[in-house]
Every structure is written in C-alpha cells, then in structure tokens.
XYZ file of C-alpha atoms in Angstrom:
565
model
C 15.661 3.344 19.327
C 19.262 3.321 19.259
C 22.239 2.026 17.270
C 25.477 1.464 18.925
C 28.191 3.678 18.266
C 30.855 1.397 16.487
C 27.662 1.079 13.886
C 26.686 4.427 13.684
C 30.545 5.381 12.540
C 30.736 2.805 10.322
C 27.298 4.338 8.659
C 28.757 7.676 8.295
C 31.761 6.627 6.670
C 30.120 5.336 4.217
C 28.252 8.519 3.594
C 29.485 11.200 0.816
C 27.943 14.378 1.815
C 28.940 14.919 5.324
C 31.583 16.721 5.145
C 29.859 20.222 4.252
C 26.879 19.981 6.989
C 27.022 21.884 10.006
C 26.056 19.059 11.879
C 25.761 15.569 11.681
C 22.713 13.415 11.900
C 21.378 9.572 10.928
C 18.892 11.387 8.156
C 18.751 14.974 6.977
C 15.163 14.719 5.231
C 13.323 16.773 8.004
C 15.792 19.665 7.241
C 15.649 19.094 3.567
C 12.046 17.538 2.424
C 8.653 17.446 2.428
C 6.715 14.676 0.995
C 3.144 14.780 -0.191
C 0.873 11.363 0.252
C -2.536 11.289 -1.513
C -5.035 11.968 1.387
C -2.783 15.089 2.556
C -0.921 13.455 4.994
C 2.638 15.611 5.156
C 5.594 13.086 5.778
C 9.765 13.731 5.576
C 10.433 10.818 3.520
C 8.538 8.303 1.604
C 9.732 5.245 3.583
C 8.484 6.789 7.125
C 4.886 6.578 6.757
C 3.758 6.472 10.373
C 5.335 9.971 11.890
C 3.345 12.158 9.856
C 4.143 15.641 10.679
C 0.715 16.958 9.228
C -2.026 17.152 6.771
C -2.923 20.048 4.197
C -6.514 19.516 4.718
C -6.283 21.088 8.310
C -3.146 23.036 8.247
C -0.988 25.245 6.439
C 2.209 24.232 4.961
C 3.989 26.681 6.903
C 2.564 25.062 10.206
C 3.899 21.717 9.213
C 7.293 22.612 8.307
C 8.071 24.717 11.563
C 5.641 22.504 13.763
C 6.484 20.694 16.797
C 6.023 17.568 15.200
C 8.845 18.301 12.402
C 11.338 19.641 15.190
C 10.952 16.495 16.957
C 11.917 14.596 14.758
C 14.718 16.466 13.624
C 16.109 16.580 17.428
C 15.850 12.785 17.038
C 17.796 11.823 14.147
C 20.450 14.614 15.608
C 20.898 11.802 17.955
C 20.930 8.893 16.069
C 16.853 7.803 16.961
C 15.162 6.222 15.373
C 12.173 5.683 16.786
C 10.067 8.680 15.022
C 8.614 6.228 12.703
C 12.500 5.389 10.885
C 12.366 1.657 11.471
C 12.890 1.285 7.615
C 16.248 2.913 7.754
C 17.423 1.913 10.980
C 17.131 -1.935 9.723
C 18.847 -1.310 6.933
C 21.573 0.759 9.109
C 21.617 -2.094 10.919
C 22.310 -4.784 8.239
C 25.359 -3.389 7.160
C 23.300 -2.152 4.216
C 24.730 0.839 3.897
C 24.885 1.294 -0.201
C 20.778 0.977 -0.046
C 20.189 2.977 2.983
C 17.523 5.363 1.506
C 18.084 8.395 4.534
C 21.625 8.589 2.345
C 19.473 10.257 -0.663
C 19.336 13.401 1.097
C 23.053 13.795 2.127
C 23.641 15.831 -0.925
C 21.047 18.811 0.045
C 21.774 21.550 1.738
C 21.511 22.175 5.622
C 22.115 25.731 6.381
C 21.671 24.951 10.130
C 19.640 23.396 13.015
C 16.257 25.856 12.273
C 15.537 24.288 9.041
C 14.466 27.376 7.216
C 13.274 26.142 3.908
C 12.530 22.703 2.724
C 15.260 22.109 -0.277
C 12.728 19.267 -2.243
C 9.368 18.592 -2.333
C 8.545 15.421 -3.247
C 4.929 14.647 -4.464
C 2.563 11.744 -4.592
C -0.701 13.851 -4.690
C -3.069 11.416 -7.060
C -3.373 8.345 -7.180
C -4.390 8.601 -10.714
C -2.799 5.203 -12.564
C -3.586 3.181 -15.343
C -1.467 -0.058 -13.975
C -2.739 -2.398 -11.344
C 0.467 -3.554 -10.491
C 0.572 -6.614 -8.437
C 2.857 -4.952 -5.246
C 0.556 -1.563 -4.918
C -2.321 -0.369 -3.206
C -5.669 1.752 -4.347
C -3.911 4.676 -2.174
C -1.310 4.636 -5.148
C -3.178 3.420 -7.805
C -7.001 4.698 -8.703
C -7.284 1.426 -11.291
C -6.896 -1.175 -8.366
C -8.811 0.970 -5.951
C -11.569 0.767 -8.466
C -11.491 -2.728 -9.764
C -9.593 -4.615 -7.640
C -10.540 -3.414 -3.546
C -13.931 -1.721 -5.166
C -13.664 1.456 -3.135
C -14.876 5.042 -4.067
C -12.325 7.486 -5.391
C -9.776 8.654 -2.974
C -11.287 12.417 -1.765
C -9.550 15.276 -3.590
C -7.875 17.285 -0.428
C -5.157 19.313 -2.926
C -7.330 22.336 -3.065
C -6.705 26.433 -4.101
C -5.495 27.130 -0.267
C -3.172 24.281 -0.632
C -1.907 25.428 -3.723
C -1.405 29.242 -2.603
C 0.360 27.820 -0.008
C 2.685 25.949 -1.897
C 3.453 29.277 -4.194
C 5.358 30.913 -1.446
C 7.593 27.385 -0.805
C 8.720 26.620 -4.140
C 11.344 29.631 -5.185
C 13.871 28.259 -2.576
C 13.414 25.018 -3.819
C 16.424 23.209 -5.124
C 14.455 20.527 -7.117
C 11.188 18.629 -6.838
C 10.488 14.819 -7.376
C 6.555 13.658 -9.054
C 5.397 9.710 -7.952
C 2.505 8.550 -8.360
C -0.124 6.836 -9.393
C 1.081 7.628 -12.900
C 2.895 11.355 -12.494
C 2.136 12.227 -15.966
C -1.358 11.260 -15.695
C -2.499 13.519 -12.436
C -3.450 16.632 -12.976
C -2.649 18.135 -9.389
C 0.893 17.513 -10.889
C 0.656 20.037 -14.018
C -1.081 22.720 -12.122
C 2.501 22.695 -10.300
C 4.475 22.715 -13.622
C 2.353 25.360 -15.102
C 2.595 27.508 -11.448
C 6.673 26.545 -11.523
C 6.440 28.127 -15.410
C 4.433 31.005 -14.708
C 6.835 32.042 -12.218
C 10.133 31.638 -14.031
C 11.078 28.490 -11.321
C 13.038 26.500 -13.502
C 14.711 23.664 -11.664
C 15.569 19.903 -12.100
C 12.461 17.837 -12.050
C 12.853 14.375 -11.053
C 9.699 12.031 -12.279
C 8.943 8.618 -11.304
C 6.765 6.725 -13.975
C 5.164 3.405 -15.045
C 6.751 4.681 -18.544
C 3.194 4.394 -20.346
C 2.705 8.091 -20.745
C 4.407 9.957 -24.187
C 2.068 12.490 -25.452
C 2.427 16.493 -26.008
C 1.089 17.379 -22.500
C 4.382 14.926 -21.597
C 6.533 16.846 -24.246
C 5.518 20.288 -22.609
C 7.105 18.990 -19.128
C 10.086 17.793 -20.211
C 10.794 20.944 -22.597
C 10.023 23.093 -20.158
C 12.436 21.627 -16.846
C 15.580 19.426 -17.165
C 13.887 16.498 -16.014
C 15.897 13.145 -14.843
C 13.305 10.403 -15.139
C 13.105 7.025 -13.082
C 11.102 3.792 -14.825
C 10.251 0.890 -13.190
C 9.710 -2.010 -15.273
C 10.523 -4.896 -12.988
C 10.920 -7.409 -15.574
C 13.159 -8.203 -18.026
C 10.692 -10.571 -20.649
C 7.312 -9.283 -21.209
C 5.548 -12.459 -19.488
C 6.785 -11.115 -16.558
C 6.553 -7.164 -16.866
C 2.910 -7.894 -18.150
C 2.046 -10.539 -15.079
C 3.890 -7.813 -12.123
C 2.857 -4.307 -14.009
C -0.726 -5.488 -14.894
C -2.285 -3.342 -17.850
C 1.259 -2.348 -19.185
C 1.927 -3.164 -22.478
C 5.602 -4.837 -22.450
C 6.530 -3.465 -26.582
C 4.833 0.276 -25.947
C 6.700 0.829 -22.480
C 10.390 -0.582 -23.954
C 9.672 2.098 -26.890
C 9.713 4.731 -24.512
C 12.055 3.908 -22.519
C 14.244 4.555 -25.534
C 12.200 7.966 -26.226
C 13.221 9.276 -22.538
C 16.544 7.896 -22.948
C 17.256 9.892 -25.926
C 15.654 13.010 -24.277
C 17.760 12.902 -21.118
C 20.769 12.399 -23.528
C 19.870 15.713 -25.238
C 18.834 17.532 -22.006
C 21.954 16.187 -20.309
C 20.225 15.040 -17.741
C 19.678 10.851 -15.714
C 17.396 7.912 -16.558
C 17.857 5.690 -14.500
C 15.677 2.347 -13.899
C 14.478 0.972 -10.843
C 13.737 -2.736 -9.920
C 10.979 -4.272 -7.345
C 13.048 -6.952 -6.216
C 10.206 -9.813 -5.134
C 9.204 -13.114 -5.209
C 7.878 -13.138 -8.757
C 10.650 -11.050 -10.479
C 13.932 -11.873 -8.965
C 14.741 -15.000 -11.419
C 15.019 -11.870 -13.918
C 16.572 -8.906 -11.827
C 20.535 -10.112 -13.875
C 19.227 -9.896 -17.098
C 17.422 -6.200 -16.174
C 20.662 -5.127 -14.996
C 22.040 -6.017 -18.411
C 19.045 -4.240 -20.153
C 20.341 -0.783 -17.934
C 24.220 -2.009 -18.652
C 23.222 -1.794 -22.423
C 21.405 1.557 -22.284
C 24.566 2.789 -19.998
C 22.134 3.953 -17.151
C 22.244 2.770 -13.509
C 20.021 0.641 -12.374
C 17.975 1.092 -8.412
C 16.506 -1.280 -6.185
C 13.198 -0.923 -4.397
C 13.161 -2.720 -1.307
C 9.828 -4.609 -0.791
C 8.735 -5.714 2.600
C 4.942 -5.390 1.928
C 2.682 -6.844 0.458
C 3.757 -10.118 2.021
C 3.045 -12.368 -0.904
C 5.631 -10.260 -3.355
C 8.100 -9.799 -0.116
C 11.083 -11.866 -0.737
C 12.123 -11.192 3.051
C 8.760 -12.443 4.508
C 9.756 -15.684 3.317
C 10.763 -18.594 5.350
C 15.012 -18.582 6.184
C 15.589 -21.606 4.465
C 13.049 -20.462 1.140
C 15.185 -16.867 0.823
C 18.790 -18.671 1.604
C 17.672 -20.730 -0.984
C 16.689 -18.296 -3.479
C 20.053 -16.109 -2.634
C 21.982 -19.341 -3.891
C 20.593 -19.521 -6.586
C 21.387 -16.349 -7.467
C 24.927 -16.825 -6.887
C 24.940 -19.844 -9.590
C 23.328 -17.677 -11.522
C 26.258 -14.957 -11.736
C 28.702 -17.948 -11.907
C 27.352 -18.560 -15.082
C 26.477 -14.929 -16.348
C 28.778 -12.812 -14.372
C 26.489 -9.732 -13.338
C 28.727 -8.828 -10.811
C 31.277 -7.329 -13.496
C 29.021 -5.428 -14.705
C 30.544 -2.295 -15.103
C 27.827 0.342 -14.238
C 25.404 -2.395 -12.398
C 27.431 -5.516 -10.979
C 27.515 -3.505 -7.276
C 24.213 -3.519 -7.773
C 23.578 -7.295 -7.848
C 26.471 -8.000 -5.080
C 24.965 -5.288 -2.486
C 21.273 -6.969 -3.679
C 22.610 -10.820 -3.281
C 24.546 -9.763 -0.137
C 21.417 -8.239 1.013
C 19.277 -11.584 0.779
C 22.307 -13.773 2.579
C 22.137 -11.138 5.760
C 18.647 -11.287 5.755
C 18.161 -15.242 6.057
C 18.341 -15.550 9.552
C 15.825 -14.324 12.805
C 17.257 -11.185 13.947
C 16.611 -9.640 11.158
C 13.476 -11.053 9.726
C 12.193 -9.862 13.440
C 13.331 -6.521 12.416
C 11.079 -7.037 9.547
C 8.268 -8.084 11.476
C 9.045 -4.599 13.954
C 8.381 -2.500 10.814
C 5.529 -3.602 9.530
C 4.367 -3.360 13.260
C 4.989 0.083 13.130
C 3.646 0.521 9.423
C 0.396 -1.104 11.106
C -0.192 1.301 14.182
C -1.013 3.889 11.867
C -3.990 2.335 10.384
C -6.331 1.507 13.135
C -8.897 -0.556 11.028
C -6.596 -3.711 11.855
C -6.591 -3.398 15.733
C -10.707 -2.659 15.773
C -11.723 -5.326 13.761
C -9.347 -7.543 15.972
C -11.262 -5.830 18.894
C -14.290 -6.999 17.329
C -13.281 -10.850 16.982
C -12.275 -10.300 21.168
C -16.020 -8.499 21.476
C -14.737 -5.566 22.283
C -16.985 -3.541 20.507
C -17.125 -0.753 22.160
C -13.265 -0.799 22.159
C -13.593 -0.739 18.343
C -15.885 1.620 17.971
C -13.459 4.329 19.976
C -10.501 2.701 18.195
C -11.933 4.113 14.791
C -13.691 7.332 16.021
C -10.896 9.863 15.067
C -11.214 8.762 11.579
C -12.341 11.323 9.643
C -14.609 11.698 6.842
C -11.902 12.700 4.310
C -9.714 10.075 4.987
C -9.664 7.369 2.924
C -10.251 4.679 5.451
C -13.505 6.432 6.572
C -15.662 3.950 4.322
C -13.594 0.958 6.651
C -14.391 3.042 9.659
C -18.728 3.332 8.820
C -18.830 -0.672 7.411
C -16.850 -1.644 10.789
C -18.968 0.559 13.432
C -21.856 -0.822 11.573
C -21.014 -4.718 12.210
C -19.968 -3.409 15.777
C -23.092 -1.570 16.525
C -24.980 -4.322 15.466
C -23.490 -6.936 17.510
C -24.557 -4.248 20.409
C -27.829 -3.927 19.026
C -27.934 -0.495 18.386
C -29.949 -1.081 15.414
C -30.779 2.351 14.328
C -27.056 3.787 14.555
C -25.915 0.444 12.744
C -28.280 1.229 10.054
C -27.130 4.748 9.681
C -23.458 4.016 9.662
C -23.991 1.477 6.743
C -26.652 3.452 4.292
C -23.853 6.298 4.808
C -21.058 3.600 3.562
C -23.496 2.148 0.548
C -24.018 5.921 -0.089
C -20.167 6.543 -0.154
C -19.491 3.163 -2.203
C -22.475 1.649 -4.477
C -19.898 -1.059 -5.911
C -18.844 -2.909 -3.146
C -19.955 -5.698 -1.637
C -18.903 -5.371 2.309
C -21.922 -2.821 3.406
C -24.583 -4.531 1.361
C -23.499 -7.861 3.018
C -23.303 -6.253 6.549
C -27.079 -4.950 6.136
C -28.379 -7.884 4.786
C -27.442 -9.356 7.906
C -29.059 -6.015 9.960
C -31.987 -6.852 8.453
C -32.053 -10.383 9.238
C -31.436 -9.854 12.552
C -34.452 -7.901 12.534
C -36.698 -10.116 10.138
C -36.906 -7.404 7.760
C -36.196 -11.136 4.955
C -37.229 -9.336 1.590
C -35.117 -6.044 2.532
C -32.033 -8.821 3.519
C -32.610 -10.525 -0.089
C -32.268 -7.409 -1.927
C -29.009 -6.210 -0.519
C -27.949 -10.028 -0.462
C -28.451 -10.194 -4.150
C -26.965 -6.364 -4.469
C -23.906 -7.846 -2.282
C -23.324 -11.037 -4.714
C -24.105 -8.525 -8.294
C -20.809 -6.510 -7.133
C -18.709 -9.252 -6.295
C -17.426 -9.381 -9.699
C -13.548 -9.040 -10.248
C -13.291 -9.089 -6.430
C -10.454 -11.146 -4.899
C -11.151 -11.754 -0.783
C -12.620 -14.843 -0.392
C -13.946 -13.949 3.044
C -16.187 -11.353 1.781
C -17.194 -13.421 -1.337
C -18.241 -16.277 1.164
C -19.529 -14.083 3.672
C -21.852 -11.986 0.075
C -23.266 -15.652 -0.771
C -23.681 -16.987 2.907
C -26.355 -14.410 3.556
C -27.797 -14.969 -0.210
C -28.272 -18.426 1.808
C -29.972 -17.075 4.948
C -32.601 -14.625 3.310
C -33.291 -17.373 0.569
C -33.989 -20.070 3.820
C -36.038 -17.280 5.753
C -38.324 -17.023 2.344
C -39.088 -20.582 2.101
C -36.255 -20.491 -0.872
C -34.820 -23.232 -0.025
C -32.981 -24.538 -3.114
C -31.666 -21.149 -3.784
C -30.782 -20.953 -0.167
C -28.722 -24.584 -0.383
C -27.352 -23.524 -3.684
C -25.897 -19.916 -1.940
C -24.382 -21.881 0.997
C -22.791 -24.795 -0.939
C -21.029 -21.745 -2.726
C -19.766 -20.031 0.592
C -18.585 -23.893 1.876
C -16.507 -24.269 -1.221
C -14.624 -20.918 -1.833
C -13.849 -20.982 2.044
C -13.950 -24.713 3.572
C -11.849 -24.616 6.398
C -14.038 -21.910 8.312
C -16.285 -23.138 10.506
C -18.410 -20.274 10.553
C -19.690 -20.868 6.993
C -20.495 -24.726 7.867
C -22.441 -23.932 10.601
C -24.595 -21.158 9.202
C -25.033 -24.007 6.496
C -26.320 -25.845 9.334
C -28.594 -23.195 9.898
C -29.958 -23.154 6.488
C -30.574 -26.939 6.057
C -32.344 -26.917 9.440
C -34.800 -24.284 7.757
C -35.163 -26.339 5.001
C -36.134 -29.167 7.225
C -32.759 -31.131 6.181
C -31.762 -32.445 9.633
C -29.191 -35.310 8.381
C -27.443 -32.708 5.748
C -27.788 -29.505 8.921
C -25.928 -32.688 11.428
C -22.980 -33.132 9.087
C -22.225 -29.107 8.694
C -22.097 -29.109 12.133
C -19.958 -32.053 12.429
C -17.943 -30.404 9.772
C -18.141 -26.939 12.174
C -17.002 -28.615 14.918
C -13.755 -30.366 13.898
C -12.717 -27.207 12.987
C -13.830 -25.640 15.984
C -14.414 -27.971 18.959
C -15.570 -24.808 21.331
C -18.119 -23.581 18.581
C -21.083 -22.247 20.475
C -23.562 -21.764 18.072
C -22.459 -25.395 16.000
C -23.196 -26.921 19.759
C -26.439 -25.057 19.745
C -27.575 -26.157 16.915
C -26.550 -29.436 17.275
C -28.565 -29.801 20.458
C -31.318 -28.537 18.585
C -31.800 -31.155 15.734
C -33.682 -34.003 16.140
C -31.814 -37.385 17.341
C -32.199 -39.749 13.804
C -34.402 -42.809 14.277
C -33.098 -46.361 13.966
C-alpha cells in the first residue's frame, strides 16, 4: 500500500524527530522496538498485530530481531508501505491525523543506521494477569474476562528461563522499557524483569501502563528503584461511568491513587499522564476528563478504538457519529475545552477526528483494518467454511494452530463439529474430550458432544453433557451458545421419553434466540417426539418464514401428519 507523495510530505512535516535520522521512513519501530504479546507472539508495535515477526516459544530473540521477517518490514516502511500489517497508521496518515498518528511515538529513538543493531525499547504485555473486566478488552489482555466472561482456560505460560536468558543479553543497550498489561503491577513475568534490570545495575526510565488499582510495597519497590513515568486510564470522568466501562474498579480507590502516582512522579521528576478510550459509552464525558488532567497539570492521550464494534464510535452509522461530533461541538460552546491550556488540542484534534471520519472512504478504511486484524485469526474464516460445508476446508484452515496458542481450544471444539458433520466419529470424539480436558467450565465442547452422542444414540451420555453444558452457562453472555446448551437439553430429554423437560429446554432456546430458524425447527423436532403434531406444525411454520429454503423444516413438515377436519 501506498500514500501519495504530496501526503507523505505533509506527514513528515509534521514530525519532530527527523531531523537527526540517517534516513527517513513512515515508522521507525522495527529499528527501535520490540513488543511482547501474551502467547509469545514478537510484534514492532502494539497497533500492528497481524505482521508478527516471531514467537519466543520457537525462537530466540536474537532470531527475531535480525530475521527476515523484521528486515522486511523495515525495507517497507523505508518506502512509505504500508502493507506489512500498518493499516492502523496508514489510515490515520491518511486522515490528516497526523497529531494521533501512533508510528510518530518512536521518532524520538535512536536509529544508528539501516542494520538495526539493537532494539532501543522493549515494550511488554507478557500476562494477561488483570483484575478489571473492562467492557472494550479481551481474555488475551485480561485473565478476569477470560475466566468469567468467554470461560476459557488460562492463557499457556510461554515466558520461560530460555526466554528470559535471552532477554539478559538485550536489555543493557536498552534506552527504556514500557509494562501493559493485563494489570502490569499485578504479573509477575513483569518483576522478574525489574529484579533482573536491578541485579544488573540497568537503571533506565520505566514507562508503566495501569488500570491504577495496584499501590502496595511490591509497587513501592518499582517505582523506587527506576524513574518510572506512569500512564492511567480511567475513561470516565463520574464514577457511574468509570465503574460501568472499567468493570471491578472501584471509582474512590483508583482517583486516590491517581493522586499517590501524581505526587511520586512530581518527586521523581518524572510524567503521568492519563489516557482516554474514546467510545460510544464514554465520550459524553471525555471534556470534563480533560479538565480532571487540566487540574492535575498532566496531559491527557487518546486511545483510538476501532474494535470491539459495540464501544467503536467509528463503526457507527455516518449520520449517528456526525451526530455525536455535533454535539460535541455544543458542548465546547458552552464549556470551552478547546482553551484548555495543556488539553484543548486534545479535544479539537479528537472532535476533528470524528467530523473526517463521518463519511465512506474512510469508514471503508475502517472496515480494511479490521479485515486485516481478522486474517490473522483463522477461527473466523473456518467456521464460515463450515456454514458453506466446507469442512474439510476448515479443518486445514485451523491445522497450523498449535497447542500453545491460545486459540487451540477454538481450533479442537471447531474440528470436532467439523469432523462430525463428516462422520468421523471417533476423531470428533477425540478432538472434543481433548477440549473438555483443556476447559471443564465452558459450555461449547459439552454442547458439541452432546450432539456426537446423539447422533450416535448414545441419549443418557448426550443428557449428561447436555446438563454439564447448561450447569456452566452461568455468567456467560453469547446467546447462540446459551440456545444452542438448552436446545440439546431439549433433544436428549425428547430421546428419553422426557418430554416436559424436553418442551421446557426448547421453549428456553426459542426465547433467548427467536429469529433463528434453526432453534424452531429442532423444536419441531422435539414436539414431534413428544407426539405434539399441531405445536411441531407451527415451529416449522415459524422455521420457515424465517427461512423459506429450510431443508430439514420442509422435511419435517412433510413428515407430520395432515390434521383432520
């Protein structure tokens, strides 16, 4: 991908740390960075998640860094490319965004030349280990909504002793290193660095990015120990709303630390600064947050959110995010954050950012990263395969997914349905006792071999996981697997001769999804075992308005006896 030239110009001059570089280029983070995700993936920056140049689970760091993949993609962004997974920046470039382009953070390391000797930063997100459940995130970043809200086993630990004897020879010629999270102060990966950085006398600026829950001696230690500049997100300026976004957060506890690490970095001489997720259910308070910072006379950042699509204000309709950046500007009419001394650029470039946005050529832009974002994770495309019955396509479409990922559970639940549906019975049943093995607590494998069993009319064995299926649905949020949990409740019940349990289990399905015609017509299914041919008639009726070319409804239709006069 390229930009055009009047553009790129344009770009640079907005940039501040050209001048000394040897060379120029549209991003310096492959020369400069490293960034560490939780399942060992190795990437340059934390907004390019799909060129990953390696993982410390099969490879050394040294391999990474001066691998082909890394040189690539510094060759690329030489000449202005984007394509090596930079969509993020490149649509910002592109905007006229040039404030928030986030390539611009590493203009101010140094680049000795083209070879890239030595990674200036490392920048580490190596647990997921979090006490929030905060409503934009993901289990991959968070080990309390990977527990409790997507009900997944704990993400494998693949930061072991080689990976850390590795890192011992990289961090003297560091220049700094930045801690995310999960909750930085809460994963312990991240103090066996500090206390390796302390042991060997490598003192330098430590950045930290946290929830702001965390103030306890282990905390202390850090922060006496490196000049630390610390980030906190709160994304809310009234505790209705920091409480509803940052779930588990206590709105009082968090402010009075804020002011603790305030008066630290004061001592230490060193930046807290605040960052915003600007979304759907915060942006009514992102003016008075800037007036918070104002107060505390520390800058406020914005993170840009294009996923998850219900917190995305830029995956809303034109008209709904025109609408919203209106209102905004009535908003500083009447309160004047844009004279803000230290953050009124900060609401103009945001507000600016929203007007741009409202129209098609960029909200396709949008829709091109998350594309790209999605290409990485191949659980999508199979499962899409699988609707098409392509199964066999799906099957090879997950195969290189290995066991330490944290998708492999996905991979064994989806080549179970898919081997299945081929009637490979015996490698279906493998694949799923191996994902019940890896994950007692969900729901999505016991389901899936409830219906293995049915299909082979093994009914108490499909009742058991049914009812195991159904017991772990608790706290769970995906309606399609709660329906699916209780539909085959329904179909083992039926098989049994339980047929008020079974009507009971289906009637549940119907309501929490109603507009799928799948669910009314395995109701169908069920009444016709219970011998209810009027009630099985209408769910097929019902099946078939949704879904004039349903197969099996038709079936079953044809199959019920015509009523008498």
């Amino acid at each position: 991908m390229t930009i055009d030239s009047g553009t790129i110009a344009a770009y640079d001059a907005s940039r501040k740390g050209l001048a000394d570089k040897p060379f120029k280029s549209a991003c310096y983070a492959p020369y400069t960075s490293l960034y560490f995700n939780t399942n060992g993936d190795v990437i340059a920056c934390c907004k390019n998640t799909t060129y990953v140049l390696g993982n410390v689970a099969t490879q050394s760091l040294e391999e990474i860094w001066r691998g082909k993949k890394a040189n690539a993609m510094r060759k690329a962004l030489r000449d202005y490319k984007f394509g090596v997974g930079c969509e993020f920046c490149e649509w910002q470039v592109k905007g006229g965004q040039y404030d928030q382009v986030y390539a611009t953070i590493f203009d101010d390391l140094p680049v000795n030349g083209a070879e890239a000797e030595w990674p200036a930063r490392m920048e580490f997100t190596v647990s997921n280990t979090c006490n929030l459940a905060c409503v934009m995130c993901y289990g991959v970043l968070s080990s309390t909504i990977r527990a409790h809200r997507e009900k997944l086993p704990p993400l494998p630990k693949v930061y072991d002793d080689r990976f850390f004897t590795d890192l011992r020879k990289f961090l003297p010629h560091l220049k700094d290193a930045k801690f995310f999270g999960g909750e930085p102060f809460l994963a312990q990966e991240n103090y066996r660095i500090w206390d390796m950085m302390i042991e060997d006398g490598i003192i330098i600026p430590c950045h930290v990015t946290t929830n702001g829950t965390q103030w306890n001696k282990k905390v202390e230690r850090v922060l006496e120990a490196f000049p630390c500049s610390i980030s906190i997100s709160l994304d809310g300026a009234t505790k209705e709303t920091v409480e509803s976004v940052r779930v588990n957060a206590n709105f009082e506890e968090v402010r009075a630390n804020v002011e603790k690490f305030l008066a630290y970095s004061r001592a230490r001489k060193t930046h807290l600064s605040l960052t915003f997720c600007l979304m759907r259910q915060n942006w009514h308070e992102f003016g008075e947050y800037l007036r918070y910072g104002e107060e505390r006379g520390v800058r406020v950042f914005i993170n840009t959110v294009i996923d998850p699509v219900l917190s995305s204000l830029y995956t809303l309709p034109t008209s709904e995010l025109e609408s919203i950046a209106k209102r905004m500007d009535e908003m500083n009419a009447r309160e004047g954050y844009s004279r803000l001394p230290k953050n009124g650029a900060v609401w103009t470039s945001a507000v600016q950012a929203l007007h741009k946005n409202a129209d098609e050529q960029q909200r396709s832009r949008i829709a091109e990263i998350k594309q790209a974002n999605a290409a990485k994770n191949p659980i999508p495309t199979a499962w899409t395969q699988v609707s098409q019955g392509k199964f066999e396509e799906a099957l090879r479409t997950v195969s290189e997914i290995e066991p330490t990922e944290q998708r492999y559970y996905m991979r064994l639940l989806l080549e179970g349905h898919a081997l299945r549906r081929l009637g490979r019975i015996e490698d279906a049943e493998k694949a799923l006792a191996a994902a019940i093995a890896l994950n007692r607590r969900g729901p999505s494998a016991f389901t899936e071999r409830a219906w293995l069993h049915l299909d082979q009319r093994r009914f108490q064995e499909s009742l058991a996981d049914a009812e195991n299926a159904v017991k772990n649905l608790d706290g769970y949020k995906d309606t399609s697997v709660i329906a699916s949990a209780y539909l085959v409740l329904g179909r083992a019940h039926a098989n049994l001769g339980n047929f008020e349990a079974a009507i009971l289990a289906a009637e549940r399905a119907a309501e929490i999804t109603p507009d799928d015609a799948r669910m009314h017509t395995q109701r169908g299914w069920i009444f016709w075992h219970a011998k209810r041919y009027a009630d099985a008639a209408m769910a097929c009726d019902r099946a078939l308005s949704l879904k004039p070319d349903n197969a099996e409804a038709l079936k079953l239709r044809g199959m019920l006896p015509v009523p008498k006069d």
